[in-house]
CSV table of C-alpha atoms and ligand atoms in Angstrom, one decimal:
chain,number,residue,atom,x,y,z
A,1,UNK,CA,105.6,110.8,129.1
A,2,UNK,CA,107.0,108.1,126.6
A,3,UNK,CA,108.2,109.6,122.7
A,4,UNK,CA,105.4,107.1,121.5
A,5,UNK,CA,102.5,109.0,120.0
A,6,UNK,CA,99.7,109.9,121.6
A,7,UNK,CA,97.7,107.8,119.8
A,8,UNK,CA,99.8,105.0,119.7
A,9,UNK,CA,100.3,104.9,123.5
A,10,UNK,CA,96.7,105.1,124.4
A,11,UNK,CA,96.0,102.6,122.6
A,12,UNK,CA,98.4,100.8,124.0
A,13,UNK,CA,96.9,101.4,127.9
A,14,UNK,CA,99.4,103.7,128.9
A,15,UNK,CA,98.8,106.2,131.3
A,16,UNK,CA,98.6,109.4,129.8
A,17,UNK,CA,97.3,113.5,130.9
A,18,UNK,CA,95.1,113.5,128.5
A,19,UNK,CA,93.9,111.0,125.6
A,20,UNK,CA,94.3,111.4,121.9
A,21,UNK,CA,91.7,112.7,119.6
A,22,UNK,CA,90.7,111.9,116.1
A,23,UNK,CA,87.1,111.5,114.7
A,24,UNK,CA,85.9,109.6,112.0
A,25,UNK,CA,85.2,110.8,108.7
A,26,UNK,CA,87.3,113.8,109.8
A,27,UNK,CA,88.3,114.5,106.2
A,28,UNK,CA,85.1,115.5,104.1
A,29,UNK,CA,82.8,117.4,103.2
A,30,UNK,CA,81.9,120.0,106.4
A,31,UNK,CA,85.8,121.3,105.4
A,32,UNK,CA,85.6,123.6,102.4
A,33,UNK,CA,88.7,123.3,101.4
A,34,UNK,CA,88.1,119.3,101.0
A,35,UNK,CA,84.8,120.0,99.1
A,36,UNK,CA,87.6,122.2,96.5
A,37,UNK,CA,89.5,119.5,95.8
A,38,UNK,CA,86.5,117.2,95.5
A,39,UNK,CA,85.2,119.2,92.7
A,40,UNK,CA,88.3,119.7,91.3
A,41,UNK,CA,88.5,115.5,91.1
A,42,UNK,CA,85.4,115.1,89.3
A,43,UNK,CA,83.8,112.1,90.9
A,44,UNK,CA,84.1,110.9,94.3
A,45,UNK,CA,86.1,107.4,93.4
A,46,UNK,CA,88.3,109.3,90.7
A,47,UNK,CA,89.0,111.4,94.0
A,48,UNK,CA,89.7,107.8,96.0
A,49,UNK,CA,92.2,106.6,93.4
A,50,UNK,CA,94.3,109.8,92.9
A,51,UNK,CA,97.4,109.2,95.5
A,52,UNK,CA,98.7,113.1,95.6
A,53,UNK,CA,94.7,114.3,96.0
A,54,UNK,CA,94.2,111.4,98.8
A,55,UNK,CA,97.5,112.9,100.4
A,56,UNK,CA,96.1,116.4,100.4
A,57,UNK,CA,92.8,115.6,101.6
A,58,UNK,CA,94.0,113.0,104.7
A,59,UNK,CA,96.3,116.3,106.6
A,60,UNK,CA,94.0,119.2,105.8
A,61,UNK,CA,92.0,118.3,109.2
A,62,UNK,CA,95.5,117.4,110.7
A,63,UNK,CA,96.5,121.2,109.7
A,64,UNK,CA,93.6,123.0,110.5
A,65,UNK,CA,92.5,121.0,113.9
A,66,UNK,CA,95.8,119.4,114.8
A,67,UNK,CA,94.1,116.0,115.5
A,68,UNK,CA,96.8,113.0,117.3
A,69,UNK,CA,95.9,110.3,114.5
A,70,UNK,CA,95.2,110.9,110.6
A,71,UNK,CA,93.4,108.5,108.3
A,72,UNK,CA,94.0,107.4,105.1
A,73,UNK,CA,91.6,109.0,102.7
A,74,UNK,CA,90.2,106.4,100.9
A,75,UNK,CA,86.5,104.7,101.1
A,76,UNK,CA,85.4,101.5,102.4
A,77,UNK,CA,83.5,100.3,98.7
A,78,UNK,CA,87.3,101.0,97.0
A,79,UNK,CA,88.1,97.0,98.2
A,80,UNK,CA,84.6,96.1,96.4
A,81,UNK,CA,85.5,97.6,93.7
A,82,UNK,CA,88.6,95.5,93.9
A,83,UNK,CA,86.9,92.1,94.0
A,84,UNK,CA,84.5,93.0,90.9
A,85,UNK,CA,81.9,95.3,92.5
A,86,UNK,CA,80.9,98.5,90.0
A,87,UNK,CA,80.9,101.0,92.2
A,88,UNK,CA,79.6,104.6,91.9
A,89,UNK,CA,78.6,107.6,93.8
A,90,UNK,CA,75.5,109.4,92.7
A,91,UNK,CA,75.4,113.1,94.0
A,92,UNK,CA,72.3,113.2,96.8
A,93,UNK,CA,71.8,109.6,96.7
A,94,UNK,CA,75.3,107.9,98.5
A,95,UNK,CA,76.8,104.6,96.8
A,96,UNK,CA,75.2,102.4,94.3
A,97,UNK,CA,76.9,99.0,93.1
A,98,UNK,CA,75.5,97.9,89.5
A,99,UNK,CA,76.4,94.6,89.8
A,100,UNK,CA,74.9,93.4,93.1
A,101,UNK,CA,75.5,90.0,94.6
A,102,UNK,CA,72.7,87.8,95.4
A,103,UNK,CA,72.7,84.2,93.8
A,104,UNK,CA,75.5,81.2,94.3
A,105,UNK,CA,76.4,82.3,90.5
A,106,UNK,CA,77.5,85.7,91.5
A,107,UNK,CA,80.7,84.1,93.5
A,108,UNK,CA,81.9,83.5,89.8
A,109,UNK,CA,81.6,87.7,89.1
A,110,UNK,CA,83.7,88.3,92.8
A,111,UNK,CA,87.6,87.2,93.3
A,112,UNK,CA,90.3,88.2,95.8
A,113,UNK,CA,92.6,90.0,93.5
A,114,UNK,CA,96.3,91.3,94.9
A,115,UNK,CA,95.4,94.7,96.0
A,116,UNK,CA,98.6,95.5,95.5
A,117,UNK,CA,98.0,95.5,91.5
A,118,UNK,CA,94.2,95.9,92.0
A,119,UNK,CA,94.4,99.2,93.8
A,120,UNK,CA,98.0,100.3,94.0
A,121,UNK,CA,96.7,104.1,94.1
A,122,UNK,CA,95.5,103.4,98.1
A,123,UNK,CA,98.9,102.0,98.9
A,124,UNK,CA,101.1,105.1,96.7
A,125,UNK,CA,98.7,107.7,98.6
A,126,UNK,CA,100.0,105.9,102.4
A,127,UNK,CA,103.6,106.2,101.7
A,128,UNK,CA,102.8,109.8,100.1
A,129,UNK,CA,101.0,110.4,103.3
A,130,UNK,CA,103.4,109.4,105.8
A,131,UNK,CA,106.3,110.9,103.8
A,132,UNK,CA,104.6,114.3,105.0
A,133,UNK,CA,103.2,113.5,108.3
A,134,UNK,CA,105.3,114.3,111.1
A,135,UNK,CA,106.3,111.7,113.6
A,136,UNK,CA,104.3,112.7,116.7
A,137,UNK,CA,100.9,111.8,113.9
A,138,UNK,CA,100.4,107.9,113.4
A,139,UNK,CA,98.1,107.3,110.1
A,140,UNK,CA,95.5,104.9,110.6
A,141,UNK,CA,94.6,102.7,107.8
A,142,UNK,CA,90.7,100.9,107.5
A,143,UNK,CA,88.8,98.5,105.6
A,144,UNK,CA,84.8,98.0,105.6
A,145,UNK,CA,84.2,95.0,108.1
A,146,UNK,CA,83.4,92.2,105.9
A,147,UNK,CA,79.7,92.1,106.8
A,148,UNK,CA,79.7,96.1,106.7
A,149,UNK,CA,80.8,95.5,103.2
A,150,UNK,CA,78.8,92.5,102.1
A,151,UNK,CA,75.5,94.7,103.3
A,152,UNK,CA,76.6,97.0,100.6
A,153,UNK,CA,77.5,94.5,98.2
A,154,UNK,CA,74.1,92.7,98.0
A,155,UNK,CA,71.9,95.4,98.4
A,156,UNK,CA,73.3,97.6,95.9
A,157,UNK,CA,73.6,100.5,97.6
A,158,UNK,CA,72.5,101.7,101.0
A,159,UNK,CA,69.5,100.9,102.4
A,160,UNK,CA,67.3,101.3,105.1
A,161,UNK,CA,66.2,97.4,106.3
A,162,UNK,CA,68.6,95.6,103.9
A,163,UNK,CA,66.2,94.0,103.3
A,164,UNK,CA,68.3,91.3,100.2
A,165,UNK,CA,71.4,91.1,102.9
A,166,UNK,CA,68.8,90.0,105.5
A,167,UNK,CA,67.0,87.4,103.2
A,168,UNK,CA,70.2,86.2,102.4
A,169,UNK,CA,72.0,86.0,105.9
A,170,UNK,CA,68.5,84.4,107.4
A,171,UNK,CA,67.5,82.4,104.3
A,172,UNK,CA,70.4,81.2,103.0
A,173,UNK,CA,73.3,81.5,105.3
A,174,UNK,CA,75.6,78.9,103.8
A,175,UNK,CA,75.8,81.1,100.9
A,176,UNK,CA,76.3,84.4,103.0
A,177,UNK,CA,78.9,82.7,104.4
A,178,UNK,CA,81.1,82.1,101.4
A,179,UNK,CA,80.5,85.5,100.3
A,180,UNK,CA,81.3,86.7,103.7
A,181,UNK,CA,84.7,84.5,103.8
A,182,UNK,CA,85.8,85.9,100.4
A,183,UNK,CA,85.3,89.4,101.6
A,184,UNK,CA,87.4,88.7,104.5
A,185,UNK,CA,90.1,87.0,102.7
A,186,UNK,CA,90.5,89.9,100.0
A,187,UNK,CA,90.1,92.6,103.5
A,188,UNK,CA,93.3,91.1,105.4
A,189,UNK,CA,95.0,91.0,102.1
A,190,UNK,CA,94.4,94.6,101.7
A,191,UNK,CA,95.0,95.4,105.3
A,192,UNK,CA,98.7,93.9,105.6
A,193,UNK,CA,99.6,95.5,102.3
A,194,UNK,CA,98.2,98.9,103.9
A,195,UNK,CA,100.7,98.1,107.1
A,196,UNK,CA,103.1,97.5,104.7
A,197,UNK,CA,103.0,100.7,102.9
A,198,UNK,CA,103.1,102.8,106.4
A,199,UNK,CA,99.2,102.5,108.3
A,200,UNK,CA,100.5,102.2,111.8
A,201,UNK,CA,96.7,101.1,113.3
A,202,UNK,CA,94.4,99.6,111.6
A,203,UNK,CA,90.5,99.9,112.0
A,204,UNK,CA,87.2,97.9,110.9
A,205,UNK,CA,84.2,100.0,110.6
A,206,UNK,CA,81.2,97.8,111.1
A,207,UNK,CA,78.6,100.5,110.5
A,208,UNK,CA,75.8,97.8,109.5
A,209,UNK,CA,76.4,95.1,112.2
A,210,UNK,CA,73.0,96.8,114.4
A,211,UNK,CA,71.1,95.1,111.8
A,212,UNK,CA,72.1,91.8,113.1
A,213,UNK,CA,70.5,89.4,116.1
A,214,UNK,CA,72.5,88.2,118.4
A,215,UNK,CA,73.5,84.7,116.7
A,216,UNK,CA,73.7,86.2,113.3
A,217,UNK,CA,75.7,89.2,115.0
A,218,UNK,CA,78.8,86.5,116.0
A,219,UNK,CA,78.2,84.1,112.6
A,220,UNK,CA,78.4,87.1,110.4
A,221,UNK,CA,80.3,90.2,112.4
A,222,UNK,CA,82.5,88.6,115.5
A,223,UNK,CA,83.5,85.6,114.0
A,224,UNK,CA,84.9,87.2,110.6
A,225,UNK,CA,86.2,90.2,112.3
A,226,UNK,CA,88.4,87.3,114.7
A,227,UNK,CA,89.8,85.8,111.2
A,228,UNK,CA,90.9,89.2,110.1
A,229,UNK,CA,92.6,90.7,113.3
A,230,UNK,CA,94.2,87.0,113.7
A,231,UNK,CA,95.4,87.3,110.6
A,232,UNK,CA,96.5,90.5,110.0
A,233,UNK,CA,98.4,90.1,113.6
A,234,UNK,CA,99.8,87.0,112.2
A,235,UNK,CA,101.3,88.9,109.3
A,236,UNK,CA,102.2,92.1,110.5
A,237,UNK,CA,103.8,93.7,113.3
A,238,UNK,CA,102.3,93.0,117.2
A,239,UNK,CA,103.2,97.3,117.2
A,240,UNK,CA,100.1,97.8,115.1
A,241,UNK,CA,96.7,98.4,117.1
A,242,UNK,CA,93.5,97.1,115.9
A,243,UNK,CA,90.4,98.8,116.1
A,244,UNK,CA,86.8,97.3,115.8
A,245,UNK,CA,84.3,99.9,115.3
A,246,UNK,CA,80.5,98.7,115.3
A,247,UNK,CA,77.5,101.0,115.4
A,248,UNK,CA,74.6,99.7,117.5
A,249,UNK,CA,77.7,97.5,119.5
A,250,UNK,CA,75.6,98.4,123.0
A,251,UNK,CA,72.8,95.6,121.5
A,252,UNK,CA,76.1,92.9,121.8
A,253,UNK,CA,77.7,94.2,124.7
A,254,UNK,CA,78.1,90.9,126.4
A,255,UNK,CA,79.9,89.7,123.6
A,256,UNK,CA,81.9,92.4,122.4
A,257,UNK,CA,84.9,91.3,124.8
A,258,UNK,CA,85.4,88.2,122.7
A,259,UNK,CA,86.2,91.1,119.7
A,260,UNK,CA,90.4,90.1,119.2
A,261,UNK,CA,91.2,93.9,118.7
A,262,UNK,CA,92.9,96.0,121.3
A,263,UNK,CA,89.9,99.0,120.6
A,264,UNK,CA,87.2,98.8,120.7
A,265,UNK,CA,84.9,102.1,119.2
A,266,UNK,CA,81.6,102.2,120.7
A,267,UNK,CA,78.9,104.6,119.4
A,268,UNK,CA,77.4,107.6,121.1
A,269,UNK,CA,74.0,105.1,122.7
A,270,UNK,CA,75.9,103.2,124.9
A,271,UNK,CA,76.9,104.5,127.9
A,272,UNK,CA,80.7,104.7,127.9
A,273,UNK,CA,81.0,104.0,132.1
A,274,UNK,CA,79.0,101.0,131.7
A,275,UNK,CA,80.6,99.9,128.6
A,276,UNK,CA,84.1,100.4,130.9
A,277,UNK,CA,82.6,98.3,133.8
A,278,UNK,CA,81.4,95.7,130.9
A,279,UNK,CA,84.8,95.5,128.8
A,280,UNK,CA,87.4,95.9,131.9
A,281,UNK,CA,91.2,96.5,131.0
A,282,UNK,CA,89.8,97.2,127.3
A,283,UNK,CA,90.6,100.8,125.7
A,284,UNK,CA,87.9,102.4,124.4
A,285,UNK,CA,87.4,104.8,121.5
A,286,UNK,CA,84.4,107.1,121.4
A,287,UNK,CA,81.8,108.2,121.6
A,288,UNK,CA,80.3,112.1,121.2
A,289,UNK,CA,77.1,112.2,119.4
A,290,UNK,CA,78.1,113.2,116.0
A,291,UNK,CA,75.0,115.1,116.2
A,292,UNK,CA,75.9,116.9,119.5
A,293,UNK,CA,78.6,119.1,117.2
A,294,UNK,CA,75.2,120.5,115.5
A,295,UNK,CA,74.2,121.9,118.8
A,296,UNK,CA,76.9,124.5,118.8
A,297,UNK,CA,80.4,124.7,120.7
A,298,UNK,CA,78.7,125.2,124.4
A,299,UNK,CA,76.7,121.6,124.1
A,300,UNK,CA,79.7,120.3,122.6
A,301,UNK,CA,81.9,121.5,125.2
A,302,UNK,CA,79.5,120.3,127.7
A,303,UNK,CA,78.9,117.0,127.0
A,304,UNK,CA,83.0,116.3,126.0
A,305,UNK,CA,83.7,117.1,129.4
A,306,UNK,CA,80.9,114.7,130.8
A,307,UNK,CA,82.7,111.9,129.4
A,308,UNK,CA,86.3,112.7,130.1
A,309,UNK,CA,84.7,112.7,133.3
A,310,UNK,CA,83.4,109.0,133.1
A,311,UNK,CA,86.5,107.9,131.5
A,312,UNK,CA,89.1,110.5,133.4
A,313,UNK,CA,90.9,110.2,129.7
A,314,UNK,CA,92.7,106.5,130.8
A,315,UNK,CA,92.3,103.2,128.1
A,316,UNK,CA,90.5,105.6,126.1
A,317,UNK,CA,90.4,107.5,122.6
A,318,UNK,CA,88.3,109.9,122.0
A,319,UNK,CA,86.1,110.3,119.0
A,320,UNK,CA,82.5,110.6,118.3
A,321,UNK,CA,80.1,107.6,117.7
A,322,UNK,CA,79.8,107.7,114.2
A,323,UNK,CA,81.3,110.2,111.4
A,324,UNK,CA,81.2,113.6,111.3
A,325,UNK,CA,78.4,115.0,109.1
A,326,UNK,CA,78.9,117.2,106.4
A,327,UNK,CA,77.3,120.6,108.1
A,328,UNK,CA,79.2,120.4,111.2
A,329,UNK,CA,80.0,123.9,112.2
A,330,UNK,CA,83.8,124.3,112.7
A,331,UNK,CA,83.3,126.5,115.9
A,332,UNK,CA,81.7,122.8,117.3
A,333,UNK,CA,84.9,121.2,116.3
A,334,UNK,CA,87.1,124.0,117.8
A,335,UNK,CA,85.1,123.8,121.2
A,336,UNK,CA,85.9,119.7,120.8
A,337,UNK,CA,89.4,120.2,120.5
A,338,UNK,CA,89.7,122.9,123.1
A,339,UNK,CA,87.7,120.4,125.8
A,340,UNK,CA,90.2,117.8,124.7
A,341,UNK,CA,93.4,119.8,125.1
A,342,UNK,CA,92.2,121.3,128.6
A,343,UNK,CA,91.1,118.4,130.1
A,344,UNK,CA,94.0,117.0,132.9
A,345,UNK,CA,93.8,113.5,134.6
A,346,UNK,CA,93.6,113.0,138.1
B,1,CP3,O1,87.4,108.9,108.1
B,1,CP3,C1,88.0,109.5,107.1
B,1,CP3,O2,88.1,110.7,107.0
B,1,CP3,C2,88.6,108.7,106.0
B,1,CP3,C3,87.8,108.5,104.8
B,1,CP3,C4,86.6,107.6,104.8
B,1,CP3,C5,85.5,107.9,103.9
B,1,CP3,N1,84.6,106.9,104.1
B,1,CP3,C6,85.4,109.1,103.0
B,1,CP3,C7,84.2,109.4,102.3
B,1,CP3,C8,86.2,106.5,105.6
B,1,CP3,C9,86.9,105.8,106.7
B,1,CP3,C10,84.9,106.1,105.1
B,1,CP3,C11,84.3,104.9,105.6
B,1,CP3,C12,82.9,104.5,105.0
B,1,CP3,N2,82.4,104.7,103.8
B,1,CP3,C13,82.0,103.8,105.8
B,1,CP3,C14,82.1,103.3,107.2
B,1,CP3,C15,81.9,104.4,108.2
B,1,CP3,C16,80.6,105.1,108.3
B,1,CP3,O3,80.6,106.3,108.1
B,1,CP3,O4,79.6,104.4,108.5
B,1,CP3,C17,80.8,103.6,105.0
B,1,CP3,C18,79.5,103.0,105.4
B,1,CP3,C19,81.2,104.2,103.7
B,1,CP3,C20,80.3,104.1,102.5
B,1,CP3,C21,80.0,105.5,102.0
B,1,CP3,N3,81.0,106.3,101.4
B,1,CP3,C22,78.8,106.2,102.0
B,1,CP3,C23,77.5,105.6,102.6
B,1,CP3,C24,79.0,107.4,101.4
B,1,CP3,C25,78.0,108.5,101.0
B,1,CP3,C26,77.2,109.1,102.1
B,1,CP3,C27,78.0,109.8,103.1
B,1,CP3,O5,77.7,109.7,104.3
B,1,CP3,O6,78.9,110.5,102.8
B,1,CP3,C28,80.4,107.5,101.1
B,1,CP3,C29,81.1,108.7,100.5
B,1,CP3,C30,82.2,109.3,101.2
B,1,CP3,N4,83.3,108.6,101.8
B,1,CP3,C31,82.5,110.7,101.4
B,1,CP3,C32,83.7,110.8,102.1
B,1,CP3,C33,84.4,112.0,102.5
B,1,CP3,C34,81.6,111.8,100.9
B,1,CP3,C35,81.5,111.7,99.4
B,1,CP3,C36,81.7,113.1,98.7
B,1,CP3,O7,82.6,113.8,99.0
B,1,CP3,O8,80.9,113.3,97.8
C-alpha cells in the first residue's frame, strides 16, 4: 500500500484491503466527554468560534474510535452568520435565524464578507487541528451547500415543508437565484481559505436538496454545487477531494453523475449496488442507517458487512447516510469499527 492516507487514497480510486471510515456528525453529543466541553462553552456558537475548544472537540472521536478522516468542528449556519444571518441555538428546538430572508430588500441585510476577518476563529481551530493530528488522519473541512443553507436562511430555522424556501424557489425563482449565487460566492470563499489553513478534502452537505423536484433540484442544488467545486478546484490544489453529500440523492440518481466532485455520499435509501451500477468509476461514500446504530452492535455489525459485501470496500468510503444521533450507543459504534477493520477485499 501507498504512504497516502487511507482516506485520501480511497478517495482517490485506489485499490485498497479495506476502505476508510469516518461518519458524519462524529463529534457531538452521543460522546460525553463532547457534551463536557459543550457545557463548559456556554452556548453552542460560542462553542463554534472558540479555536482550542473546536480543536478538542474535532480528535476526541479520532482518540476514542480511531476513525481514518477527522472533521473540522464547526457548523454549517457559522458561514450565515458571516454573511449577516443572526444565528442562535435554542436548547430542544435546533437553529433559529432572527433575521430571515425573504423579500428582494433583504439582499441589502446579506454580503460576502472575507471569511478570513469574518470568522478567523474556524480557520485558527484548522491549523490548531492539524498541528495535532498525526499524518496517517487527513481533516476534512465542510460548508452547507448553498441551497442546504439558503433553506435555513429563509425559513428561519428548521422546518418540516419549508414551506417560505419553497414559495420562494417556485414563486419567485429569479430572486432565489441571487440569494442562492451570493451564498455560493461567500461558500467558495470560505472553502479555499479552509484548504488554505490545512482541510485536505472538502465536503458539501446538502441535507435539504430531497425537498426539491427534479428541475428545481439542478437550478438550485447541481448547478450551484458545479460553480463551487469548479471554483474551489480552480483555486486550490487538484490533491484536494471533493465531496457532495445530498440526503434523498436516490430521487436524482440519473443526474447525480453530472455532480463535479470526486465523492459522492449517498444516504442509507438508496441502494449502494445500484447506485454503483448507476454512477460507474465514481467513489462512493456511505451509507449505514444512522438509525441502524440504535439497534445494538449485532444489527450493526450485520448490516456493515452487507454492504462491504455490495461494495467489496473498492471506490468507496464508508459512513452512514446521515449524522450520527445524539443517543447512539458506543457498543454500536465499536461493533462499526470492528466490521470495518475485519473486513479484507477479495
Ligand atoms: O460532522 C462533524 O462532527 C462536524 C461538525 C458538524 C456539526 N454540524 C456540529 C453540530 C457538521 C459537519 C454539521 C453540519 C450541519 N449542521 C448540517 C448538515 C448535516 C446534517 O446533519 O444534516 C446541518 C443541517 C446543520 C445545522 C444544525 N446544527 C442543526 C439542525 C443543529 C441542531 C439539531 C441537531 O441535529 O443537532 C445543529 C447543531 C449542531 N451542529 C450540533 C453539533 C455537534 C449539536 C448542538 C449541541 O451540541 O447542542
Amino acid at each position: 500500500m501507498s504512504d497516502t492516507p487511507r482516506f485520501l487514497a480511497a478517495c482517490r480510486g485506489e485499490r485498497l484491503d479495506r476502505p476508510p471510515l469516518w461518519l458524519m456528525r462524529q463529534a457531538g453529543r452521543y460522546m460525553p466527554e463532547y457534551q463536557k466541553v459543550r457545557e463548559a462553552a456556554g452556548s453552542f456558537m460560542n462553542l463554534c468560534r472558540t479555536p482550542d475548544l473546536c480543536v478538542e472537540v474535532t480528535m476526541q472521536p479520532i482518540k476514542r474510535f480511531g476513525f481514518d478522516a477527522a472533521i473540522l468542528f464547526s457548523d454549517i449556519l457559522v458561514p450565515a452568520e458571516a454573511m449577516g444571518a443572526e444565528v442562535e441555538f435554542v436548547t430542544g428546538e435546533g437553529p433559529k435565524i432572527r433575521n430571515p430572508f425573504r423579500t428582494e430588500a433583504d439582499l441589502e441585510r446579506f454580503h460576502s464578507p472575507d471569511p478570513r476577518e469574518a470568522a478567523p476563529y474556524v480557520f485558527e481551530a484548522i491549523r490548531g487541528i492539524r498541528e495535532v493530528l498525526g499524518s496517517e488522519t487527513p481533516l476534512i473541512g465542510f460548508v452547507g451547500a448553498p441551497f442546504t443553507l439558503m433553506c435555513y436562511m429563509v425559513e428561519g430555522g428548521g422546518s418540516k415543508n419549508f414551506e417560505h424556501t419553497k414559495e420562494l424557489v417556485l414563486g419567485r425563482p429569479e430572486l432565489a437565484d441571487k440569494l442562492i449565487d451570493l451564498i455560493t460566492t461567500y461558500s467558495i470563499e470560505h472553502a479555499v481559505a479552509e484548504i488554505e489553513a490545512g482541510a485536505q478534502a472538502i465536503q458539501l452537505f446538502d441535507t435539504w436538496a430531497e425537498l426539491l423536484s427534479p428541475p428545481a433540484w439542478r437550478r438550485f442544488c447541481l448547478a450551484p454545487a458545479n460553480r463551487f467545486f469548479r471554483e474551489v478546484r480552480a483555486r486550490t490544489s487538484d490533491a484536494v477531494p471533493r465531496i457532495y453529500f445530498s440526503k434523498g440523492g436516490g430521487a436524482q440518481l440519473a443526474d447525480l453523475g453530472e455532480i463535479e466532485s470526486e465523492v459522492l455520499s449517498i444516504d442509507w435509501r438508496l441502494d449502494i449496488g445500484r447506485a454503483r451500477e448507476a454512477l460507474p468509476g465514481r467513489v462512493l461514500q456511505g451509507n449505514l442507517d444512522p438509525l441502524n446504530l440504535y439497534a445494538g452492535p449485532e444489527a450493526t455489525k450485520r448490516r456493515t458487512n452487507e454492504i462491504l459485501a455490495q461494495t467489496n470496500g473498492q471506490q468507496h468510503v464508508f459512513n452512514l447516510g446521515h449524522g450520527i444521533l445524539p443517543k447512539t450507543p458506543h457498543e454500536s459504534v465499536d461493533a462499526l469499527v470492528e466490521a470495518v477493520h475485519n473486513f479484507r477485499a477479495e
